[in-house]
Amino acid sequence: MTATALPPVVDQETWQRELDALRAREKAATRELDAIAAQRRRLPMVEMPDYTLEGEHGPVRLVDVFEGKRQLIAYHHMWFPGEKWQCPGCTGFTSQFTRLEFLDNYDARFVIVTQGPIDEALAYKRRVGNRMTWYSTANSSFGADVGAPPGGGFGVNVFLRDGDRVYRTWHTNGRGTEQLSHTFALIDILPYGRQEEWQDSPDGWPQRPTYSGWPSSEEIARAYGAERL
């Protein structure tokens, strides 16, 4: 990247004053996010049917996807039938989750669900070096019923288990999934940010088409997948 512009250079006092002004907004945003999370914890829920998905070892009831935990996060990975390389956004987004054991302390799991047939889904998981647990909803209406139908987009659903009963507690898609990611958080604190055309940046800041800085599925496979071994 060749920078076409730089932030203005000021003295320490001026810089601190500007940072303090920004910090006030950042703190307000943090408090608003806390309030949103509090509202989320007060959402009602809806009971789910007894779906059967496909896992690595065969059919599995939705209640058993929890593996004894009470809470479940499901990322719905986009799937294009017959394609070797699936959605680069989903592929890159889920590649960052390599250490999920910390969720054990919160009585929770985080898994991937896709419309792809399980054999193809597991082959893709190996190809791109994904470390998450995958399930297929190709033979179930589960995906379609929770906002991720065949040919549809990506999304996140959260579920709560009470005995053998499963409830849907939260859903988001689009940019709502960014809160699960550390990648955007890191990029957004950089001086040039995401460098995408839609962002409000000073004149002369480097900008490029949206998504063009994201790695392709092939690049992710070369970095993490089975073919690099």
PDB file of C-alpha atoms in Angstrom:
ATOM      1  CA  MET A   1       0.000   0.000   0.000  1.00  0.00           C
ATOM      2  CA  THR A   2       1.268   3.454  -0.912  1.00  0.00           C
ATOM      3  CA  ALA A   3      -0.217   6.128   1.314  1.00  0.00           C
ATOM      4  CA  THR A   4      -1.489   9.163  -0.593  1.00  0.00           C
ATOM      5  CA  ALA A   5      -2.076  11.257   2.513  1.00  0.00           C
ATOM      6  CA  LEU A   6      -1.092  11.416   6.170  1.00  0.00           C
ATOM      7  CA  PRO A   7      -2.859  12.601   9.324  1.00  0.00           C
ATOM      8  CA  PRO A   8      -1.838  16.109  10.377  1.00  0.00           C
ATOM      9  CA  VAL A   9       1.154  16.344  12.699  1.00  0.00           C
ATOM     10  CA  VAL A  10       0.450  18.264  15.919  1.00  0.00           C
ATOM     11  CA  ASP A  11       2.018  18.784  19.325  1.00  0.00           C
ATOM     12  CA  GLN A  12       1.391  16.368  22.205  1.00  0.00           C
ATOM     13  CA  GLU A  13      -1.143  18.625  23.936  1.00  0.00           C
ATOM     14  CA  THR A  14      -3.262  19.005  20.810  1.00  0.00           C
ATOM     15  CA  TRP A  15      -3.096  15.269  20.114  1.00  0.00           C
ATOM     16  CA  GLN A  16      -4.198  14.429  23.663  1.00  0.00           C
ATOM     17  CA  ARG A  17      -7.106  16.869  23.461  1.00  0.00           C
ATOM     18  CA  GLU A  18      -8.315  15.304  20.217  1.00  0.00           C
ATOM     19  CA  LEU A  19      -7.887  11.799  21.653  1.00  0.00           C
ATOM     20  CA  ASP A  20      -9.848  12.741  24.775  1.00  0.00           C
ATOM     21  CA  ALA A  21     -12.712  14.021  22.630  1.00  0.00           C
ATOM     22  CA  LEU A  22     -12.764  10.773  20.664  1.00  0.00           C
ATOM     23  CA  ARG A  23     -12.492   8.751  23.875  1.00  0.00           C
ATOM     24  CA  ALA A  24     -15.694  10.348  25.168  1.00  0.00           C
ATOM     25  CA  ARG A  25     -17.534   9.037  22.105  1.00  0.00           C
ATOM     26  CA  GLU A  26     -15.873   5.627  22.394  1.00  0.00           C
ATOM     27  CA  LYS A  27     -16.927   5.335  26.039  1.00  0.00           C
ATOM     28  CA  ALA A  28     -20.477   6.354  25.125  1.00  0.00           C
ATOM     29  CA  ALA A  29     -20.518   3.672  22.419  1.00  0.00           C
ATOM     30  CA  THR A  30     -19.265   1.085  24.920  1.00  0.00           C
ATOM     31  CA  ARG A  31     -22.050   1.985  27.350  1.00  0.00           C
ATOM     32  CA  GLU A  32     -24.588   1.768  24.513  1.00  0.00           C
ATOM     33  CA  LEU A  33     -23.282  -1.686  23.562  1.00  0.00           C
ATOM     34  CA  ASP A  34     -23.647  -2.721  27.221  1.00  0.00           C
ATOM     35  CA  ALA A  35     -27.247  -1.517  27.144  1.00  0.00           C
ATOM     36  CA  ILE A  36     -27.890  -3.405  23.901  1.00  0.00           C
ATOM     37  CA  ALA A  37     -26.439  -6.575  25.436  1.00  0.00           C
ATOM     38  CA  ALA A  38     -28.681  -6.095  28.460  1.00  0.00           C
ATOM     39  CA  GLN A  39     -31.709  -5.824  26.166  1.00  0.00           C
ATOM     40  CA  ARG A  40     -30.550  -8.926  24.300  1.00  0.00           C
ATOM     41  CA  ARG A  41     -30.473 -10.870  27.563  1.00  0.00           C
ATOM     42  CA  ARG A  42     -34.121  -9.910  28.080  1.00  0.00           C
ATOM     43  CA  LEU A  43     -35.354 -11.076  24.680  1.00  0.00           C
ATOM     44  CA  PRO A  44     -38.086 -13.706  24.634  1.00  0.00           C
ATOM     45  CA  MET A  45     -37.410 -16.969  22.817  1.00  0.00           C
ATOM     46  CA  VAL A  46     -39.217 -19.387  20.537  1.00  0.00           C
ATOM     47  CA  GLU A  47     -39.227 -23.168  20.853  1.00  0.00           C
ATOM     48  CA  MET A  48     -37.704 -25.109  17.966  1.00  0.00           C
ATOM     49  CA  PRO A  49     -38.911 -28.379  16.435  1.00  0.00           C
ATOM     50  CA  ASP A  50     -36.843 -31.538  16.851  1.00  0.00           C
ATOM     51  CA  TYR A  51     -34.647 -31.045  13.786  1.00  0.00           C
ATOM     52  CA  THR A  52     -32.132 -33.624  12.580  1.00  0.00           C
ATOM     53  CA  LEU A  53     -28.902 -32.354  11.010  1.00  0.00           C
ATOM     54  CA  GLU A  54     -25.972 -34.254   9.518  1.00  0.00           C
ATOM     55  CA  GLY A  55     -22.657 -34.296  11.362  1.00  0.00           C
ATOM     56  CA  GLU A  56     -19.287 -35.891  10.769  1.00  0.00           C
ATOM     57  CA  HIS A  57     -20.526 -39.141  12.297  1.00  0.00           C
ATOM     58  CA  GLY A  58     -24.013 -39.189  10.804  1.00  0.00           C
ATOM     59  CA  PRO A  59     -27.446 -37.807  11.680  1.00  0.00           C
ATOM     60  CA  VAL A  60     -27.641 -35.751  14.879  1.00  0.00           C
ATOM     61  CA  ARG A  61     -30.600 -34.130  16.574  1.00  0.00           C
ATOM     62  CA  LEU A  62     -30.376 -30.394  17.102  1.00  0.00           C
ATOM     63  CA  VAL A  63     -30.528 -30.905  20.865  1.00  0.00           C
ATOM     64  CA  ASP A  64     -27.445 -33.153  20.617  1.00  0.00           C
ATOM     65  CA  VAL A  65     -25.456 -30.533  18.714  1.00  0.00           C
ATOM     66  CA  PHE A  66     -25.151 -28.812  22.094  1.00  0.00           C
ATOM     67  CA  GLU A  67     -23.066 -31.780  23.314  1.00  0.00           C
ATOM     68  CA  GLY A  68     -24.433 -31.293  26.812  1.00  0.00           C
ATOM     69  CA  LYS A  69     -23.953 -27.531  26.858  1.00  0.00           C
ATOM     70  CA  ARG A  70     -26.904 -25.230  27.494  1.00  0.00           C
ATOM     71  CA  GLN A  71     -26.044 -22.544  24.901  1.00  0.00           C
ATOM     72  CA  LEU A  72     -25.208 -22.811  21.213  1.00  0.00           C
ATOM     73  CA  ILE A  73     -24.006 -20.301  18.603  1.00  0.00           C
ATOM     74  CA  ALA A  74     -24.446 -21.378  14.980  1.00  0.00           C
ATOM     75  CA  TYR A  75     -22.779 -19.595  12.075  1.00  0.00           C
ATOM     76  CA  HIS A  76     -24.624 -20.286   8.830  1.00  0.00           C
ATOM     77  CA  HIS A  77     -21.956 -20.615   6.130  1.00  0.00           C
ATOM     78  CA  MET A  78     -23.088 -19.755   2.606  1.00  0.00           C
ATOM     79  CA  TRP A  79     -22.930 -22.656   0.154  1.00  0.00           C
ATOM     80  CA  PHE A  80     -22.842 -22.746  -3.639  1.00  0.00           C
ATOM     81  CA  PRO A  81     -23.614 -26.240  -5.011  1.00  0.00           C
ATOM     82  CA  GLY A  82     -20.909 -27.705  -7.235  1.00  0.00           C
ATOM     83  CA  GLU A  83     -18.335 -25.006  -6.480  1.00  0.00           C
ATOM     84  CA  LYS A  84     -14.819 -25.889  -5.291  1.00  0.00           C
ATOM     85  CA  TRP A  85     -14.415 -22.555  -3.491  1.00  0.00           C
ATOM     86  CA  GLN A  86     -17.205 -21.343  -1.278  1.00  0.00           C
ATOM     87  CA  CYS A  87     -17.957 -17.796  -0.090  1.00  0.00           C
ATOM     88  CA  PRO A  88     -14.634 -16.063   0.689  1.00  0.00           C
ATOM     89  CA  GLY A  89     -16.283 -13.876   3.319  1.00  0.00           C
ATOM     90  CA  CYS A  90     -17.634 -16.880   5.236  1.00  0.00           C
ATOM     91  CA  THR A  91     -14.407 -18.789   4.681  1.00  0.00           C
ATOM     92  CA  GLY A  92     -12.265 -15.961   6.005  1.00  0.00           C
ATOM     93  CA  PHE A  93     -14.618 -15.035   8.829  1.00  0.00           C
ATOM     94  CA  THR A  94     -14.753 -18.546  10.292  1.00  0.00           C
ATOM     95  CA  SER A  95     -11.029 -19.213   9.762  1.00  0.00           C
ATOM     96  CA  GLN A  96     -10.218 -16.946  12.715  1.00  0.00           C
ATOM     97  CA  PHE A  97     -11.959 -19.172  15.278  1.00  0.00           C
ATOM     98  CA  THR A  98      -9.243 -21.667  16.142  1.00  0.00           C
ATOM     99  CA  ARG A  99      -9.435 -21.638  19.945  1.00  0.00           C
ATOM    100  CA  LEU A 100     -13.005 -22.042  21.176  1.00  0.00           C
ATOM    101  CA  GLU A 101     -12.364 -24.003  24.362  1.00  0.00           C
ATOM    102  CA  PHE A 102     -12.937 -20.850  26.445  1.00  0.00           C
ATOM    103  CA  LEU A 103     -16.658 -21.248  25.719  1.00  0.00           C
ATOM    104  CA  ASP A 104     -16.655 -24.330  27.954  1.00  0.00           C
ATOM    105  CA  ASN A 105     -16.536 -21.996  30.951  1.00  0.00           C
ATOM    106  CA  TYR A 106     -19.716 -20.347  29.677  1.00  0.00           C
ATOM    107  CA  ASP A 107     -21.568 -23.626  29.036  1.00  0.00           C
ATOM    108  CA  ALA A 108     -21.605 -22.936  25.291  1.00  0.00           C
ATOM    109  CA  ARG A 109     -20.516 -24.180  21.864  1.00  0.00           C
ATOM    110  CA  PHE A 110     -19.913 -22.381  18.548  1.00  0.00           C
ATOM    111  CA  VAL A 111     -20.410 -24.404  15.352  1.00  0.00           C
ATOM    112  CA  ILE A 112     -20.872 -24.006  11.613  1.00  0.00           C
ATOM    113  CA  VAL A 113     -24.058 -25.065   9.829  1.00  0.00           C
ATOM    114  CA  THR A 114     -24.258 -25.077   6.047  1.00  0.00           C
ATOM    115  CA  GLN A 115     -26.681 -26.119   3.312  1.00  0.00           C
ATOM    116  CA  GLY A 116     -23.905 -28.109   1.657  1.00  0.00           C
ATOM    117  CA  PRO A 117     -24.038 -31.935   1.828  1.00  0.00           C
ATOM    118  CA  ILE A 118     -22.010 -33.082   4.813  1.00  0.00           C
ATOM    119  CA  ASP A 119     -19.352 -34.949   2.804  1.00  0.00           C
ATOM    120  CA  GLU A 120     -18.729 -31.903   0.628  1.00  0.00           C
ATOM    121  CA  ALA A 121     -18.823 -29.585   3.633  1.00  0.00           C
ATOM    122  CA  LEU A 122     -16.219 -31.649   5.517  1.00  0.00           C
ATOM    123  CA  ALA A 123     -14.025 -31.828   2.427  1.00  0.00           C
ATOM    124  CA  TYR A 124     -14.177 -28.047   2.144  1.00  0.00           C
ATOM    125  CA  LYS A 125     -13.396 -27.685   5.840  1.00  0.00           C
ATOM    126  CA  ARG A 126     -10.209 -29.699   5.314  1.00  0.00           C
ATOM    127  CA  ARG A 127      -9.343 -27.882   2.091  1.00  0.00           C
ATOM    128  CA  VAL A 128      -9.341 -24.470   3.764  1.00  0.00           C
ATOM    129  CA  GLY A 129      -8.015 -25.613   7.153  1.00  0.00           C
ATOM    130  CA  ASN A 130     -11.126 -24.637   9.120  1.00  0.00           C
ATOM    131  CA  ARG A 131     -10.949 -25.681  12.791  1.00  0.00           C
ATOM    132  CA  MET A 132     -14.636 -25.469  13.720  1.00  0.00           C
ATOM    133  CA  THR A 133     -17.196 -28.280  13.916  1.00  0.00           C
ATOM    134  CA  TRP A 134     -19.452 -28.436  10.855  1.00  0.00           C
ATOM    135  CA  TYR A 135     -23.024 -29.662  10.408  1.00  0.00           C
ATOM    136  CA  SER A 136     -25.191 -29.888   7.308  1.00  0.00           C
ATOM    137  CA  THR A 137     -28.822 -28.918   7.035  1.00  0.00           C
ATOM    138  CA  ALA A 138     -29.087 -30.103   3.429  1.00  0.00           C
ATOM    139  CA  ASN A 139     -31.714 -32.693   4.365  1.00  0.00           C
ATOM    140  CA  SER A 140     -33.553 -30.543   6.891  1.00  0.00           C
ATOM    141  CA  SER A 141     -35.645 -27.386   6.857  1.00  0.00           C
ATOM    142  CA  PHE A 142     -33.627 -26.094   9.810  1.00  0.00           C
ATOM    143  CA  GLY A 143     -31.539 -23.605   7.799  1.00  0.00           C
ATOM    144  CA  ALA A 144     -34.506 -22.218   5.913  1.00  0.00           C
ATOM    145  CA  ASP A 145     -36.502 -21.890   9.132  1.00  0.00           C
ATOM    146  CA  VAL A 146     -33.823 -19.777  10.855  1.00  0.00           C
ATOM    147  CA  GLY A 147     -33.022 -17.360   8.038  1.00  0.00           C
ATOM    148  CA  ALA A 148     -30.414 -19.356   6.094  1.00  0.00           C
ATOM    149  CA  PRO A 149     -32.262 -21.088   3.223  1.00  0.00           C
ATOM    150  CA  PRO A 150     -30.585 -22.806   0.249  1.00  0.00           C
ATOM    151  CA  GLY A 151     -29.047 -20.096  -1.907  1.00  0.00           C
ATOM    152  CA  GLY A 152     -29.416 -17.613   0.927  1.00  0.00           C
ATOM    153  CA  GLY A 153     -26.873 -15.537   2.772  1.00  0.00           C
ATOM    154  CA  PHE A 154     -24.874 -16.021   5.926  1.00  0.00           C
ATOM    155  CA  GLY A 155     -26.093 -15.398   9.429  1.00  0.00           C
ATOM    156  CA  VAL A 156     -25.782 -16.221  13.105  1.00  0.00           C
ATOM    157  CA  ASN A 157     -28.339 -17.855  15.372  1.00  0.00           C
ATOM    158  CA  VAL A 158     -28.136 -18.463  19.109  1.00  0.00           C
ATOM    159  CA  PHE A 159     -30.020 -21.199  20.924  1.00  0.00           C
ATOM    160  CA  LEU A 160     -30.704 -22.186  24.514  1.00  0.00           C
ATOM    161  CA  ARG A 161     -31.329 -25.760  25.651  1.00  0.00           C
ATOM    162  CA  ASP A 162     -33.576 -26.652  28.572  1.00  0.00           C
ATOM    163  CA  GLY A 163     -33.459 -30.416  28.937  1.00  0.00           C
ATOM    164  CA  ASP A 164     -34.516 -31.843  25.565  1.00  0.00           C
ATOM    165  CA  ARG A 165     -36.135 -28.605  24.450  1.00  0.00           C
ATOM    166  CA  VAL A 166     -34.283 -26.111  22.241  1.00  0.00           C
ATOM    167  CA  TYR A 167     -35.167 -22.428  21.943  1.00  0.00           C
ATOM    168  CA  ARG A 168     -34.013 -19.782  19.487  1.00  0.00           C
ATOM    169  CA  THR A 169     -32.940 -16.664  21.373  1.00  0.00           C
ATOM    170  CA  TRP A 170     -31.179 -14.344  18.892  1.00  0.00           C
ATOM    171  CA  HIS A 171     -30.403 -13.895  15.202  1.00  0.00           C
ATOM    172  CA  THR A 172     -28.385 -11.515  13.048  1.00  0.00           C
ATOM    173  CA  ASN A 173     -26.943 -11.353   9.552  1.00  0.00           C
ATOM    174  CA  GLY A 174     -25.033  -8.967   7.321  1.00  0.00           C
ATOM    175  CA  ARG A 175     -22.849  -6.547   9.240  1.00  0.00           C
ATOM    176  CA  GLY A 176     -24.486  -7.680  12.461  1.00  0.00           C
ATOM    177  CA  THR A 177     -22.016 -10.570  12.458  1.00  0.00           C
ATOM    178  CA  GLU A 178     -19.034  -8.203  12.749  1.00  0.00           C
ATOM    179  CA  GLN A 179     -19.332  -8.116  16.534  1.00  0.00           C
ATOM    180  CA  LEU A 180     -18.154 -11.754  16.600  1.00  0.00           C
ATOM    181  CA  SER A 181     -14.950 -10.930  14.751  1.00  0.00           C
ATOM    182  CA  HIS A 182     -11.620  -9.612  15.972  1.00  0.00           C
ATOM    183  CA  THR A 183     -10.408  -8.902  12.431  1.00  0.00           C
ATOM    184  CA  PHE A 184     -12.578  -5.847  11.826  1.00  0.00           C
ATOM    185  CA  ALA A 185     -11.825  -4.524  15.305  1.00  0.00           C
ATOM    186  CA  LEU A 186      -8.095  -4.641  14.590  1.00  0.00           C
ATOM    187  CA  ILE A 187      -8.411  -3.108  11.127  1.00  0.00           C
ATOM    188  CA  ASP A 188     -10.731  -0.338  12.329  1.00  0.00           C
ATOM    189  CA  ILE A 189      -8.159   1.062  14.786  1.00  0.00           C
ATOM    190  CA  LEU A 190      -5.569   1.441  12.011  1.00  0.00           C
ATOM    191  CA  PRO A 191      -5.021   4.992  10.721  1.00  0.00           C
ATOM    192  CA  TYR A 192      -6.347   4.062   7.279  1.00  0.00           C
ATOM    193  CA  GLY A 193      -9.103   1.731   8.510  1.00  0.00           C
ATOM    194  CA  ARG A 194     -10.620  -0.741   6.071  1.00  0.00           C
ATOM    195  CA  GLN A 195      -9.733   1.428   3.065  1.00  0.00           C
ATOM    196  CA  GLU A 196     -13.076   0.663   1.444  1.00  0.00           C
ATOM    197  CA  GLU A 197     -14.942   3.141  -0.731  1.00  0.00           C
ATOM    198  CA  TRP A 198     -18.069   3.280   1.427  1.00  0.00           C
ATOM    199  CA  GLN A 199     -16.205   4.523   4.491  1.00  0.00           C
ATOM    200  CA  ASP A 200     -16.081   8.156   5.562  1.00  0.00           C
ATOM    201  CA  SER A 201     -12.349   8.926   5.338  1.00  0.00           C
ATOM    202  CA  PRO A 202     -10.366  12.145   4.843  1.00  0.00           C
ATOM    203  CA  ASP A 203      -9.491  13.238   1.325  1.00  0.00           C
ATOM    204  CA  GLY A 204      -6.508  11.368  -0.045  1.00  0.00           C
ATOM    205  CA  TRP A 205      -6.929   8.309   2.170  1.00  0.00           C
ATOM    206  CA  PRO A 206      -6.333   5.030   0.302  1.00  0.00           C
ATOM    207  CA  GLN A 207      -9.632   3.501  -0.731  1.00  0.00           C
ATOM    208  CA  ARG A 208     -10.576   0.536  -2.869  1.00  0.00           C
ATOM    209  CA  PRO A 209     -13.712  -1.434  -3.762  1.00  0.00           C
ATOM    210  CA  THR A 210     -15.542  -3.058  -0.883  1.00  0.00           C
ATOM    211  CA  TYR A 211     -14.269  -6.572  -0.020  1.00  0.00           C
ATOM    212  CA  SER A 212     -11.216  -6.234  -2.278  1.00  0.00           C
ATOM    213  CA  GLY A 213      -8.837  -6.413   0.676  1.00  0.00           C
ATOM    214  CA  TRP A 214     -10.311  -9.671   1.920  1.00  0.00           C
ATOM    215  CA  PRO A 215      -8.355 -12.868   1.213  1.00  0.00           C
ATOM    216  CA  SER A 216      -9.867 -15.257  -1.287  1.00  0.00           C
ATOM    217  CA  SER A 217     -10.838 -18.788  -0.339  1.00  0.00           C
ATOM    218  CA  GLU A 218      -7.840 -20.037  -2.331  1.00  0.00           C
ATOM    219  CA  GLU A 219      -5.502 -17.782  -0.349  1.00  0.00           C
ATOM    220  CA  ILE A 220      -6.958 -19.046   2.915  1.00  0.00           C
ATOM    221  CA  ALA A 221      -6.480 -22.637   1.746  1.00  0.00           C
ATOM    222  CA  ARG A 222      -2.853 -21.940   0.862  1.00  0.00           C
ATOM    223  CA  ALA A 223      -2.272 -20.465   4.314  1.00  0.00           C
ATOM    224  CA  TYR A 224      -4.163 -22.972   6.460  1.00  0.00           C
ATOM    225  CA  GLY A 225      -5.517 -25.844   4.372  1.00  0.00           C
ATOM    226  CA  ALA A 226      -4.540 -29.444   3.894  1.00  0.00           C
ATOM    227  CA  GLU A 227      -2.834 -28.736   0.570  1.00  0.00           C
ATOM    228  CA  ARG A 228      -0.119 -26.679   2.265  1.00  0.00           C
ATOM    229  CA  LEU A 229       1.017 -29.637   4.369  1.00  0.00           C
TER     230      LEU A 229
END
